[in-house]
Amino acid sequence: MEREKLITLDHVSKHFHVGKGQTLVAVNDISLDIYKGETLGIVGESGCGKSTLGRVVMGIYEATKGTITFEGKKLDLRRAKDKMEYARKAQIVFQDPYASLNPRMLVGSIIAEGMEIHNMYDREKRQERVYELLETVGLNREHANRFPHEFSGGQRQRIGIARALAVEPEFIVCDEPISALDVSIQSQIINLLKDLQKDHGFTYMFIAHDLNIVKYISDRIAVMYLGNLVELADSEEIYAHTLHPYSQALLASVPIPDPDREAGKKTVVLKGDVPSPINPKPGCPFAGRCPHAMEKCRTESPQLKEVRPNHFAACHLEME
Ligand code: SF4
């Protein structure tokens, strides 16, 4: 069955000028589709540009190059009407549930704020929705009259999720939503996100560095390295047939509770640090750490190509 595209990124880059004529290339020439109702996991080491990509897709950062199409229409976030409409349809749940909630606002007001901004419902209906949303995320209506500091980390993340849901979005960027939480709470939040997706058909971009979590929640996975998209495939496929040397190294460094996978696992070990994204060198971004690097890798940037059905990788090696 043909999947319906919700968002298309076409050659999207994000650069930051960092002084002295230097440019930090946080996101480099990324093209991909996000399909309606799916969870696209974005993984990579810290500093690989995955959160910046999430913010570009959200319209929090303007892309330096490239275009973003949402529901078939090219986004122009300089137009106030488009920006407002997109700000409702696309929501974000942040990593840090401590920093992302205004400590001086009551929880009910935090959740209602988006509905007020977007002029949704009358005051009474908004209040009713606040109560419903609190219950939807596993809290209760009495919590509306408390301040964020009265809650645990997991509860605050539930409040952050209720705030995102309040404006009836279609697309939610989950930016490492569980990395600041205790392990015992993480699976509760993941299950909540999965249940909400089942009930409401949300489309997620789920950003994380924990590959086990990403596998559990994602339909497809995109691997990023130094601002570049290096591999993209269905979740099962990418774990069963990992193609890119960087993805192999990333997966090899994660203990996987699967004896079959463990036995056949490639043993590439990541050496050295991620190079600086400031004024990046030509060629493959992974060349300095790749055990298979060839002369060509230092001069020519590998393009993302379809190596297996719906499985894309950017590497000069001959692959299957
Ligand atoms: Fe390694 Fe070359 Fe492939 Fe880059 S293009 S991942 S350096 S083999």
CSV table of C-alpha atoms and ligand atoms in Angstrom, one decimal:
chain,number,residue,atom,x,y,z
A,1,MET,CA,0.0,0.0,0.0
A,2,GLU,CA,1.3,3.5,-0.9
A,3,ARG,CA,2.2,5.4,2.2
A,4,GLU,CA,1.0,9.0,2.4
A,5,LYS,CA,3.7,11.6,2.9
A,6,LEU,CA,3.2,14.1,5.7
A,7,ILE,CA,6.5,16.0,5.5
A,8,THR,CA,9.2,16.1,2.9
A,9,LEU,CA,12.7,17.6,3.5
A,10,ASP,CA,14.4,18.5,0.3
A,11,HIS,CA,18.1,19.2,0.6
A,12,VAL,CA,17.7,20.8,4.0
A,13,SER,CA,20.8,22.3,5.6
A,14,LYS,CA,21.3,24.4,8.7
A,15,HIS,CA,24.4,26.5,9.2
A,16,PHE,CA,25.4,28.7,12.1
A,17,HIS,CA,28.0,31.5,11.7
A,18,VAL,CA,30.3,31.1,14.7
A,19,GLY,CA,32.5,34.2,14.2
A,20,LYS,CA,35.8,34.7,12.4
A,21,GLY,CA,34.3,33.7,9.1
A,22,GLN,CA,33.7,30.1,10.4
A,23,THR,CA,30.5,28.1,9.7
A,24,LEU,CA,29.1,25.3,11.8
A,25,VAL,CA,27.3,22.9,9.6
A,26,ALA,CA,24.8,21.4,12.0
A,27,VAL,CA,22.6,19.8,9.3
A,28,ASN,CA,24.0,19.1,5.8
A,29,ASP,CA,21.8,18.6,2.8
A,30,ILE,CA,19.2,16.2,4.2
A,31,SER,CA,16.4,14.9,2.1
A,32,LEU,CA,13.8,12.5,3.4
A,33,ASP,CA,10.1,11.9,3.7
A,34,ILE,CA,8.1,11.4,6.9
A,35,TYR,CA,4.9,9.3,6.3
A,36,LYS,CA,1.6,9.9,8.0
A,37,GLY,CA,1.2,7.9,11.2
A,38,GLU,CA,4.7,6.6,11.3
A,39,THR,CA,7.5,7.0,13.9
A,40,LEU,CA,10.7,8.0,12.3
A,41,GLY,CA,13.6,7.5,14.7
A,42,ILE,CA,16.6,9.8,14.4
A,43,VAL,CA,19.8,8.5,16.0
A,44,GLY,CA,23.4,9.5,16.3
A,45,GLU,CA,26.0,10.5,18.8
A,46,SER,CA,25.6,13.7,20.7
A,47,GLY,CA,26.4,16.7,18.5
A,48,CYS,CA,25.4,14.9,15.3
A,49,GLY,CA,22.8,17.5,14.5
A,50,LYS,CA,19.7,15.4,15.3
A,51,SER,CA,18.1,18.0,17.7
A,52,THR,CA,18.9,20.8,15.3
A,53,LEU,CA,17.2,18.8,12.5
A,54,GLY,CA,14.2,18.4,14.8
A,55,ARG,CA,14.1,22.2,15.4
A,56,VAL,CA,14.4,22.9,11.7
A,57,VAL,CA,11.5,20.6,11.0
A,58,MET,CA,9.5,22.3,13.7
A,59,GLY,CA,10.3,25.7,12.2
A,60,ILE,CA,12.1,26.8,15.4
A,61,TYR,CA,15.2,27.3,13.3
A,62,GLU,CA,14.9,28.5,9.7
A,63,ALA,CA,16.7,26.2,7.2
A,64,THR,CA,19.7,27.8,5.6
A,65,LYS,CA,19.1,25.9,2.4
A,66,GLY,CA,16.4,23.6,1.1
A,67,THR,CA,12.7,23.3,1.5
A,68,ILE,CA,10.2,21.6,3.8
A,69,THR,CA,6.8,20.5,2.5
A,70,PHE,CA,4.0,19.7,4.9
A,71,GLU,CA,0.8,18.1,3.6
A,72,GLY,CA,1.8,18.8,0.1
A,73,LYS,CA,2.4,22.5,0.6
A,74,LYS,CA,5.8,24.1,0.7
A,75,LEU,CA,6.2,25.8,4.1
A,76,ASP,CA,7.0,29.5,4.1
A,77,LEU,CA,7.4,30.3,7.8
A,78,ARG,CA,8.0,34.0,7.1
A,79,ARG,CA,4.3,34.2,6.3
A,80,ALA,CA,2.6,34.8,9.6
A,81,LYS,CA,-0.5,32.7,8.6
A,82,ASP,CA,1.6,29.7,7.6
A,83,LYS,CA,3.7,30.0,10.7
A,84,MET,CA,0.7,30.1,13.0
A,85,GLU,CA,-1.0,27.2,11.3
A,86,TYR,CA,2.2,25.1,11.4
A,87,ALA,CA,2.9,26.0,15.0
A,88,ARG,CA,-0.4,24.3,15.9
A,89,LYS,CA,0.0,21.2,13.7
A,90,ALA,CA,3.6,20.5,14.7
A,91,GLN,CA,4.4,20.2,18.4
A,92,ILE,CA,7.5,19.3,20.3
A,93,VAL,CA,8.2,17.4,23.5
A,94,PHE,CA,11.5,18.5,24.9
A,95,GLN,CA,14.2,16.4,26.5
A,96,ASP,CA,14.3,18.2,29.8
A,97,PRO,CA,10.9,18.2,31.6
A,98,TYR,CA,12.4,20.5,34.3
A,99,ALA,CA,13.5,23.3,32.0
A,100,SER,CA,10.6,23.1,29.5
A,101,LEU,CA,7.7,24.0,31.9
A,102,ASN,CA,7.4,27.6,33.2
A,103,PRO,CA,7.8,27.2,37.0
A,104,ARG,CA,5.6,30.2,37.7
A,105,MET,CA,2.6,28.9,35.8
A,106,LEU,CA,0.0,26.5,37.1
A,107,VAL,CA,-0.1,23.2,35.2
A,108,GLY,CA,-3.6,23.9,33.9
A,109,SER,CA,-2.5,27.2,32.5
A,110,ILE,CA,0.6,25.6,30.9
A,111,ILE,CA,-1.6,23.1,29.1
A,112,ALA,CA,-4.3,25.7,28.1
A,113,GLU,CA,-1.8,28.3,26.8
A,114,GLY,CA,-1.5,26.8,23.3
A,115,MET,CA,-5.3,26.6,23.0
A,116,GLU,CA,-5.6,30.3,23.9
A,117,ILE,CA,-2.8,31.3,21.5
A,118,HIS,CA,-4.6,29.5,18.7
A,119,ASN,CA,-8.0,30.7,19.7
A,120,MET,CA,-9.3,27.2,20.2
A,121,TYR,CA,-12.6,26.7,22.1
A,122,ASP,CA,-14.2,29.0,24.7
A,123,ARG,CA,-12.8,29.2,28.2
A,124,GLU,CA,-15.1,26.5,29.7
A,125,LYS,CA,-14.3,24.0,26.9
A,126,ARG,CA,-10.6,24.7,27.3
A,127,GLN,CA,-10.9,24.0,31.0
A,128,GLU,CA,-12.7,20.7,30.3
A,129,ARG,CA,-10.0,19.8,27.8
A,130,VAL,CA,-7.3,20.5,30.3
A,131,TYR,CA,-8.9,17.9,32.7
A,132,GLU,CA,-9.4,15.4,29.9
A,133,LEU,CA,-5.8,15.8,28.7
A,134,LEU,CA,-4.4,15.3,32.3
A,135,GLU,CA,-6.4,12.1,32.5
A,136,THR,CA,-5.2,11.0,29.0
A,137,VAL,CA,-1.6,11.3,30.0
A,138,GLY,CA,-2.1,9.4,33.3
A,139,LEU,CA,-2.5,12.3,35.7
A,140,ASN,CA,-5.7,13.7,37.2
A,141,ARG,CA,-7.7,16.9,37.2
A,142,GLU,CA,-6.6,18.0,40.6
A,143,HIS,CA,-3.1,18.3,39.1
A,144,ALA,CA,-4.2,21.4,37.1
A,145,ASN,CA,-4.0,23.6,40.1
A,146,ARG,CA,-0.4,22.7,41.0
A,147,PHE,CA,3.0,24.1,39.9
A,148,PRO,CA,5.5,22.0,37.9
A,149,HIS,CA,8.0,21.7,40.9
A,150,GLU,CA,5.4,19.7,42.7
A,151,PHE,CA,5.8,16.8,40.2
A,152,SER,CA,8.4,14.1,39.5
A,153,GLY,CA,10.4,14.1,36.3
A,154,GLY,CA,8.1,11.4,34.7
A,155,GLN,CA,5.0,13.4,35.7
A,156,ARG,CA,6.5,16.6,34.3
A,157,GLN,CA,7.1,14.8,31.0
A,158,ARG,CA,3.5,13.7,31.0
A,159,ILE,CA,2.5,17.4,31.5
A,160,GLY,CA,4.8,18.3,28.5
A,161,ILE,CA,3.0,15.7,26.4
A,162,ALA,CA,-0.4,17.0,27.5
A,163,ARG,CA,0.6,20.5,26.5
A,164,ALA,CA,1.7,19.2,23.0
A,165,LEU,CA,-1.6,17.3,22.6
A,166,ALA,CA,-3.8,20.3,23.6
A,167,VAL,CA,-3.7,21.9,20.2
A,168,GLU,CA,-4.6,18.7,18.3
A,169,PRO,CA,-1.3,18.4,16.4
A,170,GLU,CA,-0.6,16.0,13.6
A,171,PHE,CA,3.1,15.8,14.0
A,172,ILE,CA,5.1,15.7,17.2
A,173,VAL,CA,8.9,15.9,17.5
A,174,CYS,CA,10.0,14.0,20.6
A,175,ASP,CA,13.4,15.3,21.3
A,176,GLU,CA,15.1,12.7,23.6
A,177,PRO,CA,11.9,12.8,25.7
A,178,ILE,CA,13.1,10.1,28.1
A,179,SER,CA,16.9,10.6,28.4
A,180,ALA,CA,16.5,12.8,31.6
A,181,LEU,CA,14.2,10.2,33.3
A,182,ASP,CA,14.9,7.2,35.5
A,183,VAL,CA,15.1,3.9,33.6
A,184,SER,CA,12.0,2.7,35.5
A,185,ILE,CA,10.0,5.6,34.2
A,186,GLN,CA,11.3,5.6,30.6
A,187,SER,CA,9.2,2.6,29.4
A,188,GLN,CA,6.0,4.2,30.9
A,189,ILE,CA,6.5,7.3,28.8
A,190,ILE,CA,7.4,5.3,25.7
A,191,ASN,CA,4.2,3.2,26.1
A,192,LEU,CA,2.2,6.4,26.6
A,193,LEU,CA,3.5,7.8,23.4
A,194,LYS,CA,2.8,4.6,21.5
A,195,ASP,CA,-0.8,4.4,22.9
A,196,LEU,CA,-1.4,8.0,21.9
A,197,GLN,CA,-0.2,7.3,18.4
A,198,LYS,CA,-2.5,4.3,18.2
A,199,ASP,CA,-5.5,6.3,19.4
A,200,HIS,CA,-4.9,9.6,17.5
A,201,GLY,CA,-2.8,8.6,14.5
A,202,PHE,CA,0.0,11.0,15.3
A,203,THR,CA,3.2,11.1,13.3
A,204,TYR,CA,6.4,11.2,15.4
A,205,MET,CA,10.0,12.1,14.8
A,206,PHE,CA,11.6,10.5,17.7
A,207,ILE,CA,15.1,11.7,18.4
A,208,ALA,CA,17.4,9.6,20.7
A,209,HIS,CA,20.8,8.2,21.2
A,210,ASP,CA,19.6,5.0,22.8
A,211,LEU,CA,19.3,2.5,20.0
A,212,ASN,CA,17.3,0.0,21.9
A,213,ILE,CA,14.5,2.5,22.6
A,214,VAL,CA,14.6,3.8,19.1
A,215,LYS,CA,14.1,0.2,17.7
A,216,TYR,CA,11.2,-0.4,20.1
A,217,ILE,CA,9.3,2.7,19.0
A,218,SER,CA,10.3,3.4,15.4
A,219,ASP,CA,8.9,2.2,12.1
A,220,ARG,CA,11.9,3.6,10.3
A,221,ILE,CA,15.3,4.8,11.5
A,222,ALA,CA,17.6,7.5,10.1
A,223,VAL,CA,21.2,7.5,11.3
A,224,MET,CA,23.0,10.8,11.4
A,225,TYR,CA,26.7,11.5,11.5
A,226,LEU,CA,28.2,15.0,11.7
A,227,GLY,CA,25.0,16.7,10.3
A,228,ASN,CA,24.7,14.1,7.5
A,229,LEU,CA,22.1,11.4,6.9
A,230,VAL,CA,24.2,8.3,6.5
A,231,GLU,CA,21.6,5.5,6.5
A,232,LEU,CA,17.8,5.2,6.4
A,233,ALA,CA,15.6,2.1,6.4
A,234,ASP,CA,12.8,0.3,8.1
A,235,SER,CA,13.6,-0.5,11.7
A,236,GLU,CA,13.8,-4.3,11.4
A,237,GLU,CA,15.8,-4.0,8.1
A,238,ILE,CA,18.4,-1.6,9.5
A,239,TYR,CA,19.1,-3.9,12.5
A,240,ALA,CA,19.1,-7.0,10.3
A,241,HIS,CA,21.2,-5.6,7.5
A,242,THR,CA,23.2,-2.7,8.8
A,243,LEU,CA,25.0,-1.2,5.8
A,244,HIS,CA,26.9,1.9,6.8
A,245,PRO,CA,30.2,1.5,8.7
A,246,TYR,CA,29.1,4.2,11.2
A,247,SER,CA,25.7,2.5,11.9
A,248,GLN,CA,27.6,-0.8,12.3
A,249,ALA,CA,29.9,0.8,14.9
A,250,LEU,CA,27.0,2.5,16.6
A,251,LEU,CA,25.0,-0.7,16.9
A,252,ALA,CA,28.1,-2.7,17.9
A,253,SER,CA,28.5,-0.4,20.9
A,254,VAL,CA,25.0,-1.2,22.2
A,255,PRO,CA,24.3,-4.4,24.1
A,256,ILE,CA,21.4,-6.0,22.4
A,257,PRO,CA,19.3,-8.6,24.3
A,258,ASP,CA,19.0,-10.8,21.2
A,259,PRO,CA,21.3,-13.9,21.0
A,260,ASP,CA,20.9,-14.3,17.2
A,261,ARG,CA,21.7,-10.7,16.6
A,262,GLU,CA,24.6,-10.7,19.2
A,263,ALA,CA,26.2,-13.7,17.4
A,264,GLY,CA,26.1,-12.2,14.0
A,265,LYS,CA,26.9,-8.7,15.1
A,266,LYS,CA,29.6,-6.8,13.2
A,267,THR,CA,32.4,-5.8,15.5
A,268,VAL,CA,33.4,-2.4,14.2
A,269,VAL,CA,34.6,-0.3,17.1
A,270,LEU,CA,34.2,3.5,17.1
A,271,LYS,CA,37.6,5.1,17.6
A,272,GLY,CA,38.4,8.8,18.3
A,273,ASP,CA,36.0,11.7,18.8
A,274,VAL,CA,33.4,13.1,16.4
A,275,PRO,CA,35.3,15.7,14.4
A,276,SER,CA,34.3,19.3,14.6
A,277,PRO,CA,31.3,20.4,12.4
A,278,ILE,CA,33.0,23.8,11.9
A,279,ASN,CA,34.2,24.2,8.3
A,280,PRO,CA,33.9,20.5,7.6
A,281,LYS,CA,36.5,18.9,5.3
A,282,PRO,CA,35.4,17.6,1.9
A,283,GLY,CA,34.7,13.9,1.4
A,284,CYS,CA,32.9,11.5,3.6
A,285,PRO,CA,32.3,12.9,7.1
A,286,PHE,CA,33.1,9.5,8.7
A,287,ALA,CA,36.5,9.1,6.8
A,288,GLY,CA,38.6,10.0,9.8
A,289,ARG,CA,37.2,7.2,11.9
A,290,CYS,CA,36.1,4.6,9.3
A,291,PRO,CA,38.1,1.3,9.2
A,292,HIS,CA,37.3,1.0,5.5
A,293,ALA,CA,38.3,4.5,4.4
A,294,MET,CA,39.8,4.7,0.9
A,295,GLU,CA,41.5,7.6,-0.9
A,296,LYS,CA,38.2,8.5,-2.6
A,297,CYS,CA,36.5,8.9,0.8
A,298,ARG,CA,38.7,11.9,1.6
A,299,THR,CA,37.8,13.8,-1.5
A,300,GLU,CA,34.3,12.8,-2.7
A,301,SER,CA,31.1,13.0,-0.5
A,302,PRO,CA,29.2,9.8,-0.8
A,303,GLN,CA,25.6,10.4,-1.9
A,304,LEU,CA,22.6,8.6,-0.2
A,305,LYS,CA,21.5,5.8,-2.5
A,306,GLU,CA,19.1,2.9,-2.4
A,307,VAL,CA,21.2,-0.2,-1.8
A,308,ARG,CA,18.3,-2.6,-0.9
A,309,PRO,CA,14.6,-2.0,-1.3
A,310,ASN,CA,13.7,1.1,0.8
A,311,HIS,CA,17.1,0.9,2.4
A,312,PHE,CA,19.4,3.9,1.7
A,313,ALA,CA,23.1,4.4,2.7
A,314,ALA,CA,25.7,7.0,1.9
A,315,CYS,CA,29.0,5.2,1.4
A,316,HIS,CA,31.5,4.5,-1.4
A,317,LEU,CA,31.9,0.8,-0.4
A,318,GLU,CA,30.4,-1.8,-2.7
A,319,MET,CA,27.3,-3.0,-0.8
A,320,GLU,CA,24.9,-5.8,-1.3
B,1,SF4,FE1,33.9,4.7,5.3
B,1,SF4,FE2,34.4,5.6,2.9
B,1,SF4,FE3,32.1,4.6,3.4
B,1,SF4,FE4,32.8,6.9,4.4
B,1,SF4,S1,32.5,6.5,2.3
B,1,SF4,S2,31.8,5.3,5.5
B,1,SF4,S3,34.9,6.6,4.8
B,1,SF4,S4,34.0,3.5,3.4
